[in-house]
XYZ file of C-alpha atoms in Angstrom:
780
model
C 0.026 0.061 -0.104
C 2.630 2.341 0.860
C 4.393 2.131 -2.751
C 1.392 2.313 -4.092
C 0.346 5.295 -2.196
C 3.555 7.492 -2.729
C 3.330 6.490 -6.843
C -0.121 8.430 -6.694
C 1.490 11.281 -4.828
C 4.062 11.349 -7.165
C 1.957 11.293 -9.949
C -0.172 14.499 -8.558
C 3.229 16.002 -7.590
C 4.460 15.744 -11.454
C 1.128 17.559 -12.929
C 1.717 20.447 -10.711
C 4.922 21.051 -11.754
C 3.837 21.214 -15.693
C 3.464 23.997 -17.676
C 0.036 22.969 -18.939
C -2.570 20.490 -18.286
C -2.207 17.636 -20.447
C -5.444 16.789 -22.793
C -8.440 15.368 -21.985
C -7.703 12.657 -24.246
C -4.341 12.180 -22.478
C -5.957 11.946 -18.827
C -8.760 9.554 -20.269
C -6.008 7.366 -21.469
C -3.781 7.559 -17.776
C -7.123 6.363 -16.331
C -7.734 3.919 -19.041
C -4.254 2.193 -18.516
C -3.974 2.895 -14.877
C -7.077 1.414 -13.632
C -6.744 -2.423 -15.279
C -3.270 -2.136 -14.186
C -4.358 -2.313 -10.496
C -5.210 -5.781 -10.287
C -1.522 -6.218 -10.807
C -1.044 -5.283 -7.353
C -2.014 -8.590 -5.880
C 0.269 -10.384 -8.013
C 3.902 -9.959 -6.099
C 6.000 -10.452 -8.997
C 3.816 -7.288 -10.681
C 3.482 -5.020 -7.882
C 5.829 -2.724 -10.114
C 2.960 -2.337 -11.997
C 0.520 -1.526 -9.352
C 2.982 1.509 -8.839
C 2.690 2.701 -12.542
C -1.096 2.265 -12.332
C -1.057 4.454 -9.017
C 1.049 6.827 -11.046
C -1.110 7.350 -13.719
C -4.021 7.586 -11.774
C -2.565 10.351 -9.492
C -2.307 12.144 -13.130
C -5.749 11.629 -14.314
C -7.176 12.721 -10.639
C -5.043 15.692 -10.372
C -5.882 16.337 -13.875
C -9.547 16.465 -14.193
C -9.762 18.235 -10.665
C -7.545 21.087 -12.216
C -9.435 21.164 -15.438
C -12.986 21.820 -13.383
C -10.966 24.586 -11.648
C -9.642 26.210 -14.544
C -13.040 26.113 -16.303
C -14.535 28.647 -13.483
C -11.856 31.113 -15.037
C -13.007 35.122 -15.041
C -13.380 35.953 -18.668
C -11.273 39.142 -19.725
C -14.118 40.933 -21.226
C -15.038 40.901 -17.360
C -11.793 42.154 -16.053
C -12.347 45.521 -14.489
C -16.131 46.251 -15.279
C -18.723 47.178 -12.628
C -21.046 43.492 -11.832
C -23.636 43.317 -9.421
C -23.470 40.060 -7.407
C -25.260 38.095 -4.676
C -23.570 35.773 -2.427
C -22.414 34.474 0.722
C -19.499 35.990 2.944
C -17.346 32.358 3.072
C -13.966 31.974 5.227
C -13.042 34.180 8.159
C -12.895 37.948 7.098
C -10.156 39.996 8.221
C -10.180 43.512 9.164
C -7.626 46.262 8.004
C -7.168 49.819 8.922
C -8.616 50.760 5.662
C -11.665 48.300 5.508
C -12.180 44.715 5.060
C -10.937 41.418 3.019
C -12.853 38.291 2.935
C -13.722 35.497 0.590
C -17.054 35.310 -1.011
C -19.217 32.796 -2.789
C -21.489 33.996 -5.592
C -24.533 32.821 -6.081
C -25.898 34.858 -8.827
C -24.408 37.019 -11.211
C -25.701 38.695 -15.038
C -22.748 36.361 -16.349
C -20.852 33.487 -15.844
C -18.189 33.778 -12.949
C -16.197 31.808 -10.436
C -17.989 30.317 -7.914
C -15.612 32.005 -5.409
C -13.551 35.409 -5.054
C -11.605 37.313 -2.886
C -12.695 40.806 -1.920
C -11.582 43.752 -0.399
C -14.318 46.422 1.093
C -12.169 49.762 1.656
C -13.380 53.163 2.894
C -13.431 54.838 -0.677
C -13.348 53.415 -3.941
C -9.940 52.325 -3.514
C -7.068 52.051 -1.126
C -5.356 55.525 -2.162
C -8.542 57.439 -2.046
C -9.808 56.262 1.326
C -11.731 58.942 3.475
C -14.038 59.147 6.262
C -17.214 59.849 3.968
C -16.685 56.184 3.016
C -17.403 53.773 5.842
C -17.357 49.904 5.036
C -20.191 48.245 7.214
C -19.104 45.353 9.896
C -18.686 42.416 7.399
C -19.413 38.762 9.232
C -19.091 35.313 7.752
C -21.885 33.895 6.605
C -23.722 37.200 5.907
C -25.581 37.289 2.668
C -24.749 40.421 0.596
C -25.774 42.081 -2.854
C -22.655 43.549 -4.062
C -21.541 45.831 -7.003
C -18.299 44.739 -7.699
C -15.122 44.826 -9.840
C -12.655 41.794 -10.600
C -9.955 41.036 -12.156
C -8.048 37.569 -12.913
C -5.989 36.124 -10.471
C -2.367 37.594 -10.529
C 0.661 37.848 -8.324
C 4.488 38.929 -8.469
C 6.635 36.016 -9.303
C 10.410 36.323 -8.860
C 12.844 33.914 -8.368
C 12.688 31.785 -5.297
C 9.940 34.001 -4.790
C 5.904 33.210 -3.469
C 3.423 31.805 -5.978
C 0.517 34.093 -4.992
C -1.605 32.302 -7.878
C -0.757 29.247 -6.959
C -1.698 29.848 -3.123
C -5.112 31.886 -4.932
C -5.718 28.431 -7.231
C -5.136 25.814 -4.425
C -7.945 28.004 -2.314
C -10.208 27.559 -5.075
C -10.299 31.386 -5.506
C -10.655 32.367 -9.519
C -10.801 36.297 -9.103
C -10.134 39.074 -6.881
C -11.319 42.308 -6.579
C -13.309 44.888 -4.674
C -16.546 46.504 -3.413
C -17.590 49.836 -5.389
C -19.235 51.959 -3.013
C -22.807 53.013 -3.616
C -26.498 52.410 -2.123
C -26.926 48.798 -3.793
C -24.423 47.306 -1.529
C -27.484 45.861 0.804
C -27.138 42.907 3.177
C -30.035 40.350 2.529
C -29.559 37.626 5.439
C -27.948 37.764 8.595
C -26.600 34.071 8.414
C -27.077 31.532 5.612
C -27.486 28.385 7.937
C -25.390 25.627 6.216
C -22.680 24.132 8.040
C -19.388 25.586 6.790
C -20.594 29.437 7.051
C -21.788 28.429 10.633
C -18.480 27.033 11.553
C -16.895 30.841 10.315
C -19.382 32.473 12.067
C -18.309 30.537 15.244
C -15.067 31.341 14.342
C -15.693 34.695 14.492
C -17.252 34.937 17.289
C -14.565 33.332 19.216
C -11.861 35.727 17.812
C -13.852 38.231 18.690
C -14.277 37.074 22.250
C -10.564 37.074 22.612
C -10.059 40.539 21.493
C -12.592 41.665 23.957
C -11.599 39.546 27.060
C -7.388 40.442 26.153
C -7.694 43.824 24.958
C -5.539 45.460 22.411
C -1.710 45.147 22.474
C -0.805 48.631 21.538
C -3.278 50.068 24.574
C -2.234 47.612 27.276
C -3.944 44.313 26.316
C -2.460 41.210 26.315
C 0.836 40.964 24.054
C 0.371 37.906 23.082
C -3.606 37.505 22.278
C -2.986 36.882 18.590
C -0.865 33.957 19.493
C -3.592 32.440 21.610
C -6.392 33.365 18.660
C -3.661 31.419 16.550
C -3.972 28.528 18.362
C -7.689 28.268 19.349
C -8.986 29.468 15.521
C -5.891 29.315 13.502
C -5.930 32.679 12.451
C -2.649 34.147 12.646
C -3.190 37.016 11.138
C -3.257 39.024 14.822
C 0.865 37.727 15.177
C 2.904 40.341 14.558
C 6.214 41.031 12.840
C 8.283 40.756 15.671
C 7.016 37.776 17.117
C 6.938 35.681 13.693
C 10.954 36.412 13.602
C 11.233 34.894 17.070
C 9.314 32.133 16.005
C 11.359 31.728 13.055
C 14.788 32.222 14.977
C 13.985 29.277 17.249
C 12.313 26.882 15.310
C 9.246 27.022 16.819
C 6.937 28.682 14.053
C 5.018 25.529 13.743
C 3.645 25.614 17.522
C 2.016 28.920 16.756
C -0.342 27.330 14.278
C -2.612 24.492 14.705
C -0.480 21.854 14.028
C -0.714 17.683 14.253
C 0.532 17.996 17.688
C -2.340 20.271 18.870
C -4.854 18.203 17.251
C -3.375 15.051 18.650
C -3.157 16.283 22.249
C -7.014 17.763 22.150
C -7.950 14.360 21.088
C -5.850 12.824 23.619
C -7.685 15.108 26.274
C -10.922 13.740 24.534
C -9.997 10.227 24.209
C -9.102 10.635 28.482
C -12.203 11.821 29.547
C -14.654 9.896 27.301
C -12.973 6.793 28.750
C -12.666 7.806 32.128
C -16.830 8.652 32.083
C -17.560 5.682 29.904
C -15.822 3.459 33.049
C -17.719 5.410 35.523
C -20.999 3.172 34.129
C -21.965 0.185 35.318
C -24.173 -0.413 31.798
C -22.325 1.381 29.326
C -19.180 -0.525 29.177
C -21.381 -3.837 28.736
C -22.744 -2.185 25.377
C -19.731 -0.600 23.690
C -15.812 -1.683 25.210
C -14.669 1.717 26.752
C -11.810 1.745 24.347
C -13.691 1.999 21.446
C -15.899 4.385 22.861
C -12.790 6.722 23.810
C -11.384 6.150 20.298
C -14.885 7.713 18.583
C -14.844 10.646 21.159
C -11.420 11.603 20.368
C -11.702 11.561 16.903
C -14.844 13.627 17.255
C -13.300 16.002 19.403
C -10.056 16.453 16.921
C -12.866 16.787 14.306
C -14.075 19.599 15.975
C -11.021 21.323 16.593
C -9.651 20.732 12.973
C -12.856 22.660 11.589
C -12.607 25.354 14.208
C -8.800 25.917 12.905
C -9.977 26.495 9.387
C -8.479 22.994 8.668
C -4.987 23.247 7.233
C -3.230 20.623 6.017
C -0.993 19.910 9.112
C -4.795 19.232 10.896
C -5.886 17.365 7.980
C -3.181 14.828 8.150
C -3.543 14.161 12.039
C -7.288 14.247 11.706
C -6.826 11.315 8.906
C -4.161 9.393 11.171
C -6.294 9.447 13.757
C -9.490 8.348 12.013
C -7.530 5.128 10.784
C -6.032 4.387 14.220
C -9.932 4.593 15.404
C -11.417 2.625 12.817
C -8.525 -0.182 13.121
C -9.443 -0.071 16.663
C -13.042 -0.744 16.187
C -12.200 -3.632 13.297
C -9.982 -5.650 16.021
C -6.806 -5.024 13.530
C -3.456 -3.551 14.183
C -1.803 -1.276 11.700
C 1.675 -0.221 11.150
C 2.597 3.739 11.723
C 3.509 3.876 8.164
C 0.500 2.359 6.942
C -1.427 5.093 8.779
C 0.469 7.745 7.527
C 0.055 6.530 4.350
C -3.631 6.778 4.512
C -3.781 10.007 5.781
C -1.376 10.767 2.545
C -4.068 9.092 0.420
C -6.941 10.809 1.964
C -5.447 14.097 1.947
C -4.212 14.091 -1.936
C -7.887 12.820 -2.867
C -9.628 15.565 -1.610
C -6.940 18.632 -2.436
C -4.261 17.494 -5.005
C -2.964 21.274 -4.556
C -1.571 20.395 -1.107
C 1.630 19.524 -2.145
C 2.512 23.089 -3.588
C 2.038 24.090 0.070
C 5.160 24.201 2.397
C 3.253 22.943 5.636
C 2.587 19.432 3.596
C 6.246 18.965 3.031
C 7.099 19.564 6.266
C 4.361 18.019 8.078
C 4.432 14.745 6.393
C 8.090 14.588 6.602
C 8.347 15.420 10.248
C 5.987 12.801 11.374
C 7.865 10.213 8.625
C 10.692 10.843 10.235
C 9.757 10.235 13.656
C 8.458 6.939 12.399
C 11.647 6.181 10.493
C 13.852 7.136 13.497
C 11.240 5.042 15.821
C 11.684 1.447 16.842
C 13.698 1.607 19.761
C 16.311 3.576 18.085
C 16.020 6.402 20.799
C 15.485 4.021 23.827
C 17.648 4.063 26.788
C 18.361 6.649 29.469
C 16.339 8.975 31.183
C 13.155 10.056 29.324
C 14.382 13.505 29.160
C 17.758 12.341 27.465
C 14.941 10.531 24.849
C 13.266 13.617 24.360
C 16.021 15.734 23.595
C 17.719 13.129 21.262
C 14.506 13.098 19.535
C 14.230 16.708 19.141
C 17.910 16.812 17.816
C 16.844 14.319 14.915
C 13.901 15.788 13.627
C 15.863 19.068 13.694
C 18.711 17.618 11.416
C 16.238 15.152 9.439
C 14.523 18.612 8.307
C 17.864 20.320 7.591
C 17.333 19.669 3.576
C 13.612 20.680 3.621
C 14.113 23.802 5.737
C 16.928 25.567 3.755
C 15.235 24.563 0.252
C 12.245 26.114 1.405
C 13.656 28.727 3.655
C 17.134 29.051 3.440
C 17.446 28.911 7.135
C 17.392 26.479 10.150
C 17.418 27.023 13.752
C 20.571 26.008 15.890
C 18.629 26.560 18.998
C 15.685 24.589 17.901
C 16.352 21.540 19.744
C 16.145 23.410 23.382
C 13.154 25.371 22.453
C 11.145 22.988 21.098
C 11.983 20.206 24.062
C 10.417 23.055 25.981
C 8.077 24.662 23.987
C 5.869 21.407 22.901
C 5.217 20.103 26.207
C 4.272 23.569 27.382
C 2.445 24.793 24.194
C 0.545 21.502 23.230
C -0.090 20.271 27.020
C -0.956 23.653 28.438
C -1.326 26.689 26.431
C -3.194 25.554 23.885
C -5.922 23.412 25.492
C -6.717 26.504 27.968
C -6.719 28.907 25.023
C -9.276 26.518 23.396
C -11.426 26.107 26.312
C -10.850 30.138 27.099
C -12.591 30.582 23.616
C -16.295 29.539 25.374
C -18.311 31.836 27.350
C -17.465 32.577 31.253
C -14.073 31.286 30.855
C -11.929 34.435 31.285
C -9.663 33.396 33.684
C -8.501 30.163 31.790
C -7.637 32.396 29.104
C -5.608 34.497 31.051
C -3.994 31.454 32.572
C -3.226 30.471 29.021
C -1.328 34.058 28.605
C 0.737 34.213 31.575
C 1.867 30.502 30.822
C 2.396 31.567 27.321
C 4.183 34.881 28.065
C 7.043 32.662 30.604
C 7.402 30.633 27.472
C 7.889 33.961 25.506
C 10.526 35.180 28.114
C 12.768 31.899 27.333
C 12.147 31.781 22.993
C 12.971 35.336 23.379
C 16.241 35.004 25.046
C 17.491 32.380 22.769
C 16.504 34.373 19.429
C 18.685 37.474 20.385
C 21.579 35.636 19.960
C 23.254 35.927 16.485
C 23.969 32.200 16.356
C 20.416 31.209 17.163
C 19.767 30.736 13.164
C 21.559 29.575 10.072
C 20.757 31.503 6.948
C 22.328 30.446 3.520
C 21.633 30.501 0.062
C 18.827 28.339 -1.559
C 20.417 24.671 -2.415
C 20.172 23.077 -6.090
C 17.316 20.716 -6.341
C 20.088 17.562 -6.577
C 21.990 18.806 -3.303
C 18.439 18.724 -1.643
C 17.898 15.439 -2.959
C 21.887 14.407 -1.765
C 21.194 15.936 1.669
C 17.763 13.875 1.901
C 19.807 10.655 1.369
C 22.292 11.803 3.792
C 20.024 12.370 6.588
C 18.393 8.729 6.116
C 22.000 7.160 6.032
C 23.244 9.237 9.244
C 20.154 8.221 10.931
C 20.328 4.468 10.326
C 20.541 2.439 13.869
C 23.376 2.356 15.616
C 26.142 0.068 14.983
C 25.461 0.396 11.010
C 28.766 0.975 9.234
C 29.778 4.142 7.638
C 27.004 6.421 8.937
C 29.338 9.419 8.718
C 28.825 9.210 4.496
C 25.818 11.235 5.688
C 27.961 14.025 6.720
C 29.181 13.927 3.346
C 26.226 13.565 1.529
C 24.860 16.770 3.557
C 27.854 18.799 2.557
C 26.565 19.907 -0.787
C 23.715 21.748 0.871
C 26.155 24.226 2.163
C 28.874 24.087 -0.093
C 27.141 24.454 -3.781
C 26.697 28.461 -3.578
C 24.613 29.795 -6.633
C 26.200 30.529 -10.094
C 27.676 34.454 -10.080
C 28.766 36.112 -13.327
C 32.469 35.475 -14.470
C 34.902 38.490 -14.109
C 34.045 41.150 -16.937
C 30.153 40.312 -17.055
C 27.034 41.280 -15.164
C 23.680 40.246 -14.051
C 20.703 42.773 -14.265
C 17.601 41.014 -12.638
C 14.630 43.534 -12.733
C 12.088 42.045 -10.256
C 8.621 41.929 -10.442
C 7.652 44.287 -7.800
C 4.351 45.489 -9.393
C 3.709 49.194 -10.208
C 7.511 50.295 -8.971
C 11.091 49.233 -9.654
C 13.951 47.068 -8.206
C 16.714 45.918 -9.891
C 19.518 43.814 -8.682
C 23.023 44.105 -10.481
C 25.808 41.683 -9.615
C 29.228 41.121 -10.991
C 31.766 38.309 -10.261
C 32.413 39.771 -6.358
C 29.942 42.398 -6.091
C 26.231 43.384 -5.365
C 24.029 46.842 -5.853
C 20.384 47.505 -5.595
C 18.889 50.326 -7.915
C 15.340 51.154 -6.254
C 13.402 49.114 -3.994
C 10.094 48.766 -5.044
C 6.644 50.250 -3.519
C 5.259 49.666 0.300
C 2.277 47.565 0.674
C 1.244 48.381 4.160
C 2.901 49.815 7.090
C 4.769 46.324 7.912
C 4.447 45.230 4.420
C 6.925 46.074 1.816
C 8.998 44.964 -1.212
C 12.057 45.255 0.731
C 11.105 42.711 3.491
C 8.656 40.747 1.044
C 10.122 39.930 -2.279
C 13.871 41.723 -2.066
C 15.520 40.276 0.937
C 14.400 36.904 0.633
C 15.262 36.847 -3.043
C 18.783 38.153 -2.319
C 19.225 35.619 0.980
C 18.389 32.549 -1.323
C 20.869 33.951 -3.806
C 23.478 34.126 -1.165
C 23.874 37.916 -1.391
C 24.763 38.626 2.764
C 25.824 42.195 1.557
C 24.858 45.242 -0.464
C 28.288 46.529 -1.550
C 25.762 49.695 -2.800
C 21.982 50.497 -2.761
C 20.712 53.325 -5.123
C 17.561 54.695 -4.082
C 16.568 57.057 -7.516
C 13.912 59.213 -5.788
C 11.554 60.199 -2.966
C 8.696 58.350 -5.027
C 7.181 55.363 -2.562
C 7.134 52.961 -5.515
C 11.125 53.238 -5.733
C 11.994 53.748 -1.994
C 9.370 51.934 0.053
C 11.400 48.814 0.677
C 15.080 50.552 0.987
C 14.484 50.787 5.007
C 13.789 47.300 5.456
C 16.340 45.971 3.305
C 19.375 48.069 5.191
C 17.648 46.544 8.301
C 18.211 42.834 7.085
C 21.461 43.212 5.015
C 24.503 45.626 5.580
C 25.173 48.066 2.900
C 28.426 49.973 1.864
C 27.006 52.968 0.609
C 23.718 54.593 -0.274
C 23.435 56.513 -3.294
C 20.453 59.162 -3.916
C 18.618 62.043 -4.871
C 16.676 62.274 -2.186
C 15.931 65.778 -0.680
C 16.968 67.034 2.691
C 14.915 65.706 5.688
C 14.031 62.470 3.987
C 13.450 59.536 6.550
C 16.108 57.642 4.682
C 18.539 59.691 5.198
C 18.489 59.036 9.164
C 20.023 55.359 8.373
C 23.445 55.145 9.570
C 24.929 54.249 6.254
C 27.441 56.020 4.333
C 25.949 58.531 1.754
C 26.715 59.987 -1.505
C 24.570 61.990 -3.536
C 23.976 61.111 -7.581
C 25.845 63.259 -9.629
C 26.560 62.970 -13.053
C 29.850 61.802 -13.924
C 30.567 59.953 -10.681
C 31.482 56.292 -11.590
C 33.533 53.163 -10.254
C 34.521 49.766 -11.963
C 33.981 46.124 -10.317
C 35.183 43.112 -11.241
C 35.608 44.326 -15.139
C 32.035 45.805 -14.995
C 31.690 49.838 -15.152
C 29.158 51.883 -13.122
C 28.202 54.864 -14.359
C 26.109 57.402 -13.073
C 24.936 60.476 -15.564
C 22.097 62.188 -13.918
C 21.224 64.425 -12.295
C 23.772 66.627 -12.590
C 25.321 69.493 -10.225
C 22.489 72.233 -9.707
C 19.443 69.954 -11.098
C 17.424 70.323 -7.615
C 17.081 73.386 -8.395
C 16.221 73.256 -11.835
C 13.391 70.663 -11.473
C 10.258 70.802 -10.104
C 8.973 67.196 -10.232
C 11.241 64.718 -8.204
C 10.832 62.365 -11.135
C 13.345 64.472 -13.127
C 15.789 64.184 -10.276
C 16.035 60.356 -10.262
C 19.265 58.952 -10.480
C 20.363 57.214 -14.059
C 22.432 54.773 -14.015
C 24.739 52.976 -16.825
C 25.877 49.552 -16.265
C 28.527 48.132 -18.910
C 29.815 44.755 -19.071
C 31.900 43.276 -22.422
C 31.045 46.429 -24.248
C 27.594 45.873 -23.938
C 25.177 48.436 -21.777
C 21.910 48.613 -19.617
C 20.633 51.831 -19.081
C 18.389 52.435 -15.725
C 16.239 55.446 -16.054
C 14.062 55.188 -12.913
C 11.075 57.856 -13.260
C 12.703 60.643 -15.526
C 10.702 62.709 -17.474
C 10.802 64.527 -21.109
C 12.932 67.434 -19.552
C 15.357 65.045 -17.735
C 15.587 63.096 -21.062
C 16.575 66.538 -23.029
C 19.266 67.376 -20.800
C 20.688 63.700 -21.301
C 20.761 64.092 -24.784
C 22.530 67.481 -24.679
C 25.178 66.329 -21.835
C 25.667 62.889 -23.333
C 24.144 62.538 -26.892
C 25.286 59.335 -28.508
C 26.964 58.239 -25.439
C 23.678 57.064 -24.431
C 23.418 54.130 -26.600
C 22.782 50.865 -24.846
C 21.509 47.193 -25.915
C 19.437 47.187 -22.806
C 16.873 50.042 -21.592
C 14.595 50.420 -18.499
C 12.202 52.577 -20.128
C 11.475 55.771 -17.890
C 8.351 56.421 -15.663
C 7.071 52.671 -17.220
C 6.150 53.673 -20.053
C 4.395 57.041 -19.083
C 3.231 59.279 -21.965
C 5.540 62.043 -19.749
C 8.774 60.289 -21.082
C 9.983 58.157 -23.680
C 10.407 61.015 -26.124
C 11.264 59.930 -29.597
C 14.690 61.840 -29.701
C 15.686 60.137 -26.522
C 14.294 56.404 -27.898
C 16.114 56.959 -31.069
C 19.602 58.201 -29.085
C 19.336 54.933 -26.884
C 18.813 52.892 -29.960
C 17.878 49.801 -27.396
C 17.186 46.476 -28.652
C 15.627 44.963 -25.742
C 13.337 47.532 -23.753
C 11.703 46.564 -20.142
C 8.212 47.962 -19.104
C 8.576 47.841 -15.152
C 4.456 47.684 -14.618
C 1.958 46.220 -12.287
C -0.766 44.578 -13.688
C -3.427 46.490 -14.571
C -2.624 49.399 -12.760
C -4.395 52.462 -12.044
C -2.235 54.620 -14.406
C -2.721 52.507 -17.677
C 1.158 52.199 -17.876
C 2.290 51.467 -20.292
C 0.643 53.859 -22.561
C 0.013 52.433 -26.264
C 1.513 55.898 -27.898
C 4.643 54.860 -26.000
C 4.752 51.256 -26.798
C 4.808 52.269 -30.462
C 7.644 54.345 -29.942
C 9.530 51.556 -29.098
C 8.369 49.261 -32.008
C 11.350 47.117 -33.649
C 12.570 46.363 -29.975
C 12.505 43.380 -28.090
C 9.549 44.568 -25.317
C 9.457 42.858 -21.666
C 6.910 43.568 -19.260
C 7.349 42.401 -15.517
C 3.460 41.974 -15.444
C 3.510 39.967 -18.460
C 7.093 38.180 -18.134
C 7.433 38.072 -14.298
C 11.021 39.191 -13.302
C 13.376 39.527 -15.741
C 16.917 37.969 -15.585
C 19.448 40.077 -18.053
C 23.141 38.954 -18.463
C 25.596 41.060 -20.000
C 28.631 39.274 -21.382
C 31.035 38.104 -24.020
C 28.190 35.919 -25.603
C 25.918 39.010 -26.097
C 22.912 39.968 -24.006
C 20.636 37.025 -22.989
C 17.186 38.111 -21.503
C 15.454 35.115 -19.099
C 11.726 35.617 -18.026
C 10.388 33.991 -14.918
C 7.126 33.166 -16.202
C 8.536 31.545 -18.801
C 10.772 29.464 -16.956
C 8.781 28.429 -14.134
C 5.200 28.817 -15.677
C 2.514 26.268 -14.387
C -0.467 25.693 -15.864
C -2.273 28.145 -13.484
C -0.541 31.480 -14.628
C -2.799 33.677 -16.432
C -5.638 31.600 -16.021
């Protein structure tokens, strides 16, 4: 069974990595071949054919469900149009400073629309137009509303080693995003649609409101860790601030601050124990049904309720299905091995949600439990129970290193100690008390849970503050991850097994194979996909420069901490030799502070006005000036704008943008930021033919105020890059500007994702991230 389930999972995984779905005919053929081959499972000599059958059926099953979901795509003709819909608030609504965001199940619409969409309801028409005259009403799960909405197809930024937002939406069944248009036509129709899923979500929202009411706002003297208790009780992690996530990440305890398998198991265990104790108190009930069977059923039902309340994430699903298999085995009087229980849970998870393989939690959850079974069987036996517990924590930490480096490029060095304390405290005390605290009249239990958690947080914060608490590095190549996984399996073989040290050798490539850098004399220029903004990473053989830092999305989230820093770390960049902030606009400077706080920066080059908050950073600072330049590893960097005195000459900060020319192997890339026609004319007057470049970052995102015909002709680029956001409100790039670059090869970050340019002896090459990493759901 285990081999068959793994083969089925492999088939599903293979399909999720395809750039396009197989045709309906191909899926049908896979099913027609796979189903008859299942009969070979009863023939020991032909079981390999059974695995082939499972692989083919995995492809057919996942492909059929994917085709059904793709069929719900929003027609492009309906993007950006006002549409009146009737539907129900699904999921747990999230409140923000400027309104709400929630999933919405559409029941009625004038045209064919996806069944589920994600909506924002701002105080104003758009986020940037919010004002106190437009107040979004309170939104509650399960309410039916008539709304006027404006939708667009799912779209997200796509960068090397970056988060795939479109995959996340696709896995959740969300096939369009948008916002509610203000007006009198937005009317609540029903206070609660009495369907089980909506009732559960309403209960989750009531529990969240109770936690906020009892514990208070941390910014106004309330419980500091109330957001963690909310996450432990109902799975809503949004109230946990960035600083707490940093502590959890550095101590390797992130898995405990959500509904993990451990929590579900502990709650189920408490339900089992209580039911068994009560059942045995009766003289008649054990005669009707053995206490062990009644306790197993009760434990499973308690786990089911907890999973529903928690949002039913993959780790919770895995644990629930494992508990279900154990309960069925107990009721039927059969014994079942741990590996078969895990295989059964894996099969159920993938049958119900074949996109679960796209989530990091899937790999970490099943990997950790599989590792526990692998190192079990007495391998850790011997000695005091505390020593056994610590050895188990160390083995799990070691075993998860390849996955953690592949997914997050870091692992905690203090994790064994932190988890040895945190797991029993959170799973046995904090989480159960928080769950009971969601009920009325249990305020003291909720505060007791917070007190215990606060004591634990003191230890975790002490462990996290050390520089050596966490190991961070580049993203290892796929082959190194596979070798490391094999090395871990070899290293954790039973004592006495010969040459276990060879496992350490297999782990070395994870740490010792760095990402490729350009050779001396060549340069890599990566235009990151940050939406409507700009961030460019320039790399030579031994140096790194960041040109602009993209937009800020909210007070806590920006391109720096969400996109640029993860990208740089995954590529092995530990230090920036220089950072250029071309001008003050937020779509170019919004992530600079986050970058400077996370990575050492050699110097800051900028044209920011006096008093700008970024000038307060403790960095060596230098103004951008025409004529400044330097050379790194045979690559020339020249600042060609602004000139001395331009600050008094230009009113617009756009025309003061730093302009950088990068020249390698006789080829140039011109990074122009947001300059407009006046600055272009000045560049023509000062530099003329020297503006020529093979690659041009189109000025001001393709605005009609830039790219004057004379400037376009003087540069004479063969490759032009438009850094623009999908369906941005400015309409960039303008059609007349695009026409001026006719005859060049045109690239757009909204269509192509991040663009990796290589200036080298072989010429100029450009690779689009969406082409290299395309999956069948992209652009659907």
